Tab-separated table of N, CA and C in Angstrom:
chain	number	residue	atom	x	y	z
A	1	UNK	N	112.473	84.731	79.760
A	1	UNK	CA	111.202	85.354	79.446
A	1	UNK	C	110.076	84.441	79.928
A	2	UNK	N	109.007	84.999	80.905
A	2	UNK	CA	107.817	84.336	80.958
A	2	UNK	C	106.755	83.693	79.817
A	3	UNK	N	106.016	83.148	80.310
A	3	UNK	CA	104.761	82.703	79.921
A	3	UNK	C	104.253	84.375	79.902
A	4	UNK	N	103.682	85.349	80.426
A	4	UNK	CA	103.253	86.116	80.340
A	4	UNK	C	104.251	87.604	79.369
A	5	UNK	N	105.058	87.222	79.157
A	5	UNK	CA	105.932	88.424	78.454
A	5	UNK	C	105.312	88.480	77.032
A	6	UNK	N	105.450	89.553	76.468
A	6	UNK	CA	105.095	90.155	75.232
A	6	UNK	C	106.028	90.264	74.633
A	7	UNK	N	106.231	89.642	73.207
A	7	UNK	CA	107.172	90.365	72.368
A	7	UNK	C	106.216	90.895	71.115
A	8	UNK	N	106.731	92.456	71.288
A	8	UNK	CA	105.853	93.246	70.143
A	8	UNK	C	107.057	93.247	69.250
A	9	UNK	N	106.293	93.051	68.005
A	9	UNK	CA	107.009	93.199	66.899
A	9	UNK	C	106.265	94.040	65.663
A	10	UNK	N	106.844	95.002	65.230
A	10	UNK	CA	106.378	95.792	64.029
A	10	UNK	C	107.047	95.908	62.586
A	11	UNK	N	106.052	95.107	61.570
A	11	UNK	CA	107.566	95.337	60.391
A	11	UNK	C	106.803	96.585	59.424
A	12	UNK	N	107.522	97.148	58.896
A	12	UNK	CA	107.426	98.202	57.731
A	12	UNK	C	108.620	98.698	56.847
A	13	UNK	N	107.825	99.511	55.890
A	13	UNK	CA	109.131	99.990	54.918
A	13	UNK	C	108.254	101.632	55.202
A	14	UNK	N	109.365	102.550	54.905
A	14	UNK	CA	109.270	103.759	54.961
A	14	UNK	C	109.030	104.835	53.522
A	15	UNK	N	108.797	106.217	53.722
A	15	UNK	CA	108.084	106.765	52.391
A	15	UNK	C	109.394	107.549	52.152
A	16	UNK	N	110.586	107.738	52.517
A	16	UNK	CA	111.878	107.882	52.188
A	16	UNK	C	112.963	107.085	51.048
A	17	UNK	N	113.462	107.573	50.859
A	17	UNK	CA	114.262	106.677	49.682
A	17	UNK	C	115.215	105.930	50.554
A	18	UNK	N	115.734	104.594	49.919
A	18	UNK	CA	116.369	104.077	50.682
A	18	UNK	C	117.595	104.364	50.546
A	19	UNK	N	118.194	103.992	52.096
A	19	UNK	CA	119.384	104.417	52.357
A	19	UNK	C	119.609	106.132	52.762
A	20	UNK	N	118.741	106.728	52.659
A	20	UNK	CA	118.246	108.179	52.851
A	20	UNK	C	118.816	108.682	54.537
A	21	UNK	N	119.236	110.152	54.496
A	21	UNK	CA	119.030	110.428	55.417
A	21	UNK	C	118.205	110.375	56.527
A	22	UNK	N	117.343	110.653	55.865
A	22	UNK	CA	115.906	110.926	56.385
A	22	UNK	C	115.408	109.593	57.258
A	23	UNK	N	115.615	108.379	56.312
A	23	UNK	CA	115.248	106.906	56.608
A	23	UNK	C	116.499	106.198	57.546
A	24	UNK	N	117.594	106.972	57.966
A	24	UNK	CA	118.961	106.693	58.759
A	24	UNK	C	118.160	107.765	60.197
A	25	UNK	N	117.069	108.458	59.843
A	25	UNK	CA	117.235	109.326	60.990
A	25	UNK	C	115.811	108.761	61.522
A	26	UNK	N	114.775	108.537	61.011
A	26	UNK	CA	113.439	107.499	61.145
A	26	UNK	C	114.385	106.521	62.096
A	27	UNK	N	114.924	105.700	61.779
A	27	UNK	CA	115.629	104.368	62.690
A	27	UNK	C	115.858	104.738	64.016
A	28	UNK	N	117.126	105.619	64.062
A	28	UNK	CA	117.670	106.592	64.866
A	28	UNK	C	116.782	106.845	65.999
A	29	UNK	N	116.121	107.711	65.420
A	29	UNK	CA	115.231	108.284	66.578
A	29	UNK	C	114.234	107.254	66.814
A	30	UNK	N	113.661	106.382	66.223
A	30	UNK	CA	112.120	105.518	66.829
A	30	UNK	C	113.194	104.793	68.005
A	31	UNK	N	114.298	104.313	67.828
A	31	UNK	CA	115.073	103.453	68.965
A	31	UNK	C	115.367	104.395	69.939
A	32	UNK	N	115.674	105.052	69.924
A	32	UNK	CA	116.402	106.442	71.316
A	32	UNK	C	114.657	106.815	71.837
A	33	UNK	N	113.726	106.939	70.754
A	33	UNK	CA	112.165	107.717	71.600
A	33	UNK	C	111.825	106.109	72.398
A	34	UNK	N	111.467	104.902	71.695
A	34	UNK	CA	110.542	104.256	72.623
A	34	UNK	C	111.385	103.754	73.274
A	35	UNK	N	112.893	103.282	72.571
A	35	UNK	CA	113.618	101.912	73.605
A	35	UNK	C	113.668	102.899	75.779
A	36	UNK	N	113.628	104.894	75.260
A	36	UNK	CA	113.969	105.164	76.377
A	36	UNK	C	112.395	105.044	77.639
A	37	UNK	N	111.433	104.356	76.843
A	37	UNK	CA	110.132	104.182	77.894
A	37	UNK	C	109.996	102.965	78.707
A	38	UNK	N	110.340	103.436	80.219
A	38	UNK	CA	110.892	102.378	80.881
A	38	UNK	C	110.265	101.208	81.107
A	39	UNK	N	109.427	100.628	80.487
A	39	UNK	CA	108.383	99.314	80.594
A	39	UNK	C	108.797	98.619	79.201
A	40	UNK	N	109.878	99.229	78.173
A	40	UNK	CA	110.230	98.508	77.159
A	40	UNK	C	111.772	98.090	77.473
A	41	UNK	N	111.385	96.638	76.861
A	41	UNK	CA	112.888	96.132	77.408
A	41	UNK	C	113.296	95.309	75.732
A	42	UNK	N	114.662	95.058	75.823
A	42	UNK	CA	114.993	94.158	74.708
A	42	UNK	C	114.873	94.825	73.352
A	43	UNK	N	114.607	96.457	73.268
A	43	UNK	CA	114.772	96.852	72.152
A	43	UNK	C	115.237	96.690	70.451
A	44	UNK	N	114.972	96.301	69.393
A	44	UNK	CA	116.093	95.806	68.410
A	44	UNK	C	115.305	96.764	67.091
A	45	UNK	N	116.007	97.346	66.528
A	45	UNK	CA	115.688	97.659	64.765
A	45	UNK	C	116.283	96.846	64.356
A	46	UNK	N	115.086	96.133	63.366
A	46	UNK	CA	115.670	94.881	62.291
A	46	UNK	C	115.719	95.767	60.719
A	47	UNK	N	116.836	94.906	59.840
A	47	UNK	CA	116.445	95.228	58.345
A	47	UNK	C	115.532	93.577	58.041
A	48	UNK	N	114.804	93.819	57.112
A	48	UNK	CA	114.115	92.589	56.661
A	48	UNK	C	114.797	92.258	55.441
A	49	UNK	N	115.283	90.963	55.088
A	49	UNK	CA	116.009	90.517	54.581
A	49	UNK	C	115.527	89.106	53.434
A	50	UNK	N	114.161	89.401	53.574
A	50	UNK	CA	113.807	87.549	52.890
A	50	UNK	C	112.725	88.290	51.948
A	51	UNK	N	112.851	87.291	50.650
A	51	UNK	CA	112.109	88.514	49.399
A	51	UNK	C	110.773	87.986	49.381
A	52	UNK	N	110.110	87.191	50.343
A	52	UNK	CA	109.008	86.634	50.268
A	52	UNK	C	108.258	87.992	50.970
A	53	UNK	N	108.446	88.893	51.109
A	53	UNK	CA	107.491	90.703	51.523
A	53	UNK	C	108.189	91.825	50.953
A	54	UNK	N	107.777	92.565	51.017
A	54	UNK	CA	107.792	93.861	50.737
A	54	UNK	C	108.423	94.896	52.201
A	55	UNK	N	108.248	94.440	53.058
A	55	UNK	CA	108.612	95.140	54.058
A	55	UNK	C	110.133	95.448	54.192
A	56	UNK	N	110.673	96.705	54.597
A	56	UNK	CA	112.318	97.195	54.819
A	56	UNK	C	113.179	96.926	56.527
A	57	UNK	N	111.888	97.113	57.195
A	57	UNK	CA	112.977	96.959	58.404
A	57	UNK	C	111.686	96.297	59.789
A	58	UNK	N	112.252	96.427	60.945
A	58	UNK	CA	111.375	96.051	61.781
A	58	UNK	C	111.690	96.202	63.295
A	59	UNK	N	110.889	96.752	64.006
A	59	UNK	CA	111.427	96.943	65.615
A	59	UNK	C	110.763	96.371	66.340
A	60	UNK	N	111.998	95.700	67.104
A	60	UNK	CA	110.932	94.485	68.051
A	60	UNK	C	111.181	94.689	69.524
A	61	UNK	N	110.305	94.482	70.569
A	61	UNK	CA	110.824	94.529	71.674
A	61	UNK	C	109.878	93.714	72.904
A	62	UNK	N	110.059	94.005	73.953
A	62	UNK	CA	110.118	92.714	74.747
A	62	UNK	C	109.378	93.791	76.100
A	63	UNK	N	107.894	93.238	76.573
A	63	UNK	CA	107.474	93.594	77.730
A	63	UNK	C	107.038	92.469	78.854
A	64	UNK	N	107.360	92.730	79.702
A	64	UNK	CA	107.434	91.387	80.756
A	64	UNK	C	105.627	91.248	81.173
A	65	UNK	N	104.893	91.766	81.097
A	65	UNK	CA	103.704	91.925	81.195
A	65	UNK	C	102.590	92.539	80.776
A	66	UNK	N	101.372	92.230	80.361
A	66	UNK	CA	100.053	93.113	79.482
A	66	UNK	C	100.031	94.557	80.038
A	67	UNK	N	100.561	94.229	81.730
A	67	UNK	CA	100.499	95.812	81.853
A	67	UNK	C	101.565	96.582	82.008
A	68	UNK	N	102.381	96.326	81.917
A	68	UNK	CA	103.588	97.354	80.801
A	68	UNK	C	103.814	97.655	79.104
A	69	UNK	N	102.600	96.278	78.727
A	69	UNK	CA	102.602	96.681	77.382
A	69	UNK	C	101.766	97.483	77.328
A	70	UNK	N	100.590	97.879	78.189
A	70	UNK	CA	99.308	98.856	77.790
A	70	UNK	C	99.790	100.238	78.218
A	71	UNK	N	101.181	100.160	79.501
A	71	UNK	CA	101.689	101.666	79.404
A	71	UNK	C	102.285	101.998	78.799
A	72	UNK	N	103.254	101.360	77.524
A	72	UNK	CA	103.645	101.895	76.423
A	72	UNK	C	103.057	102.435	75.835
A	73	UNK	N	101.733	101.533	75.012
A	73	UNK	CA	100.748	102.419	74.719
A	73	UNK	C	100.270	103.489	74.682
A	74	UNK	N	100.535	103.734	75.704
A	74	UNK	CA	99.936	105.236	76.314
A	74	UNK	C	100.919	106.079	76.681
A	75	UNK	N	102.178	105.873	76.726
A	75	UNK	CA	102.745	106.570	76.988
A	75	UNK	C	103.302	107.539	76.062
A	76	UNK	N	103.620	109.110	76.558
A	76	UNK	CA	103.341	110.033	75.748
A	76	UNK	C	104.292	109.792	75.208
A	77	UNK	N	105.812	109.530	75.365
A	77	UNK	CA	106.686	109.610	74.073
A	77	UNK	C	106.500	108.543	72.829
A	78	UNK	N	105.594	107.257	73.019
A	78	UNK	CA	104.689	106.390	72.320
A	78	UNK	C	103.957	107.180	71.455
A	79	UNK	N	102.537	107.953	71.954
A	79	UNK	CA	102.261	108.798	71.566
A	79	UNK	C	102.482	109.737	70.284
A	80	UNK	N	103.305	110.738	71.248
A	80	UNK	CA	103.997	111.172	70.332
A	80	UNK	C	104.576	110.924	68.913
A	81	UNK	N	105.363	109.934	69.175
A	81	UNK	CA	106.236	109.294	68.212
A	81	UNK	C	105.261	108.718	66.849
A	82	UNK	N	104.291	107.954	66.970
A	82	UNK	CA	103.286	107.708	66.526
A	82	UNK	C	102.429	108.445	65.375
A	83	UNK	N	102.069	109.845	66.243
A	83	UNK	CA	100.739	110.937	65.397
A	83	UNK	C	102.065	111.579	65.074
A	84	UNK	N	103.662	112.128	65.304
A	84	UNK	CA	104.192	112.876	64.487
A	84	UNK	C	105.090	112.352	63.663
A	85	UNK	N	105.860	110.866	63.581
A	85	UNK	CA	107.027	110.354	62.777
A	85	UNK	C	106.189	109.342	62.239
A	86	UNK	N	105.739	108.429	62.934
A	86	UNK	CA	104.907	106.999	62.235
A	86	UNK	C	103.347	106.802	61.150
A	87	UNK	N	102.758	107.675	61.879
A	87	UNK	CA	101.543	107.748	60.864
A	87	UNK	C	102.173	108.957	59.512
A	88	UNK	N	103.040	109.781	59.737
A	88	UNK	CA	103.927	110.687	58.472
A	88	UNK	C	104.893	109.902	57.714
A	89	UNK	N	105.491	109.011	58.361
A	89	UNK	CA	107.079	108.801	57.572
A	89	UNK	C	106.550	107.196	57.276
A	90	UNK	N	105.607	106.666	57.631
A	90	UNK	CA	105.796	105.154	57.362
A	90	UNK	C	104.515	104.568	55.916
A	91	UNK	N	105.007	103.866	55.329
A	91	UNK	CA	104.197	103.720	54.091
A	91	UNK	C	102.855	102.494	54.574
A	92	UNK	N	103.384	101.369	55.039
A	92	UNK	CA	103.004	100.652	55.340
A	92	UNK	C	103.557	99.388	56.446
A	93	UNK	N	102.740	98.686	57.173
A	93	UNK	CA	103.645	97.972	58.466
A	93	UNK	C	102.163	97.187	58.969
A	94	UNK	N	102.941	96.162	59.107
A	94	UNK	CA	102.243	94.985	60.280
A	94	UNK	C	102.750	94.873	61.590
A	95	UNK	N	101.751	94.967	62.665
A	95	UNK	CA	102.305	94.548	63.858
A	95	UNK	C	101.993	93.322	64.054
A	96	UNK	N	102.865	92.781	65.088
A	96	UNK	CA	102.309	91.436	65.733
A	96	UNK	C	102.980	91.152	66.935
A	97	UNK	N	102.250	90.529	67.797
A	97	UNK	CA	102.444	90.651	69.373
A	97	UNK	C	102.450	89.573	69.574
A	98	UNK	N	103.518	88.638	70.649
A	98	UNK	CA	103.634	87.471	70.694
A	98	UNK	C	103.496	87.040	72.367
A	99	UNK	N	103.019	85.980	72.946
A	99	UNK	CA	103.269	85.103	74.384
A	99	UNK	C	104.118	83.718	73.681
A	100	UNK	N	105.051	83.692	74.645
A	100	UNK	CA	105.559	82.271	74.549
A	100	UNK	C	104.908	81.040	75.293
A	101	UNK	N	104.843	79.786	74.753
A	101	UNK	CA	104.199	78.668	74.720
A	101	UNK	C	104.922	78.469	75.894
């Protein structure tokens, strides 16, 4: 990984009960919609595991440059995914975007 690569990382917990269908199918699909937008690389759904937050899980992934991270962004299955599963199904979430030293 470059000096210039991005690793986006997003953590949240969901408005589903846990262990839920619903919250097995949230996972499911956010990995199959963005991991398939070809400027995202290194795909991962995390569970969060340390009791110092509140947060349930987390998807992280890996863009080799600002401008493949700004066409994710924009890109419609991004989009999409976003105004119809993420701003509906998610309770709360931090992003954070990383360059390596």
């Amino acid at each position: 990984m470059s000096q210039n690569s991005i690793i986006h990382s997003v953590i949240f917990s969901l408005k589903h009960e846990k262990g839920s269908a619903e919250e097995q199918r949230f996972l499911e699909d956010g990995k199959a919609i963005l991991s398939s937008i070809p400027t995202v690389k290194d795909f991962r759904v995390l569970r969060q595991v340390s009791p110092k937050n509140t947060y349930d899980f987390g998807f992280s992934m890996v863009f080799v440059s600002e401008a493949d991270y700004e066409a994710y962004n924009v890109h419609p299955l991004h989009v999409d995914f976003v105004a119809n599963r993420w701003e509906k199904e998610v309770a709360q979430f931090l992003e954070i975007d990383y360059n390596e030293l």
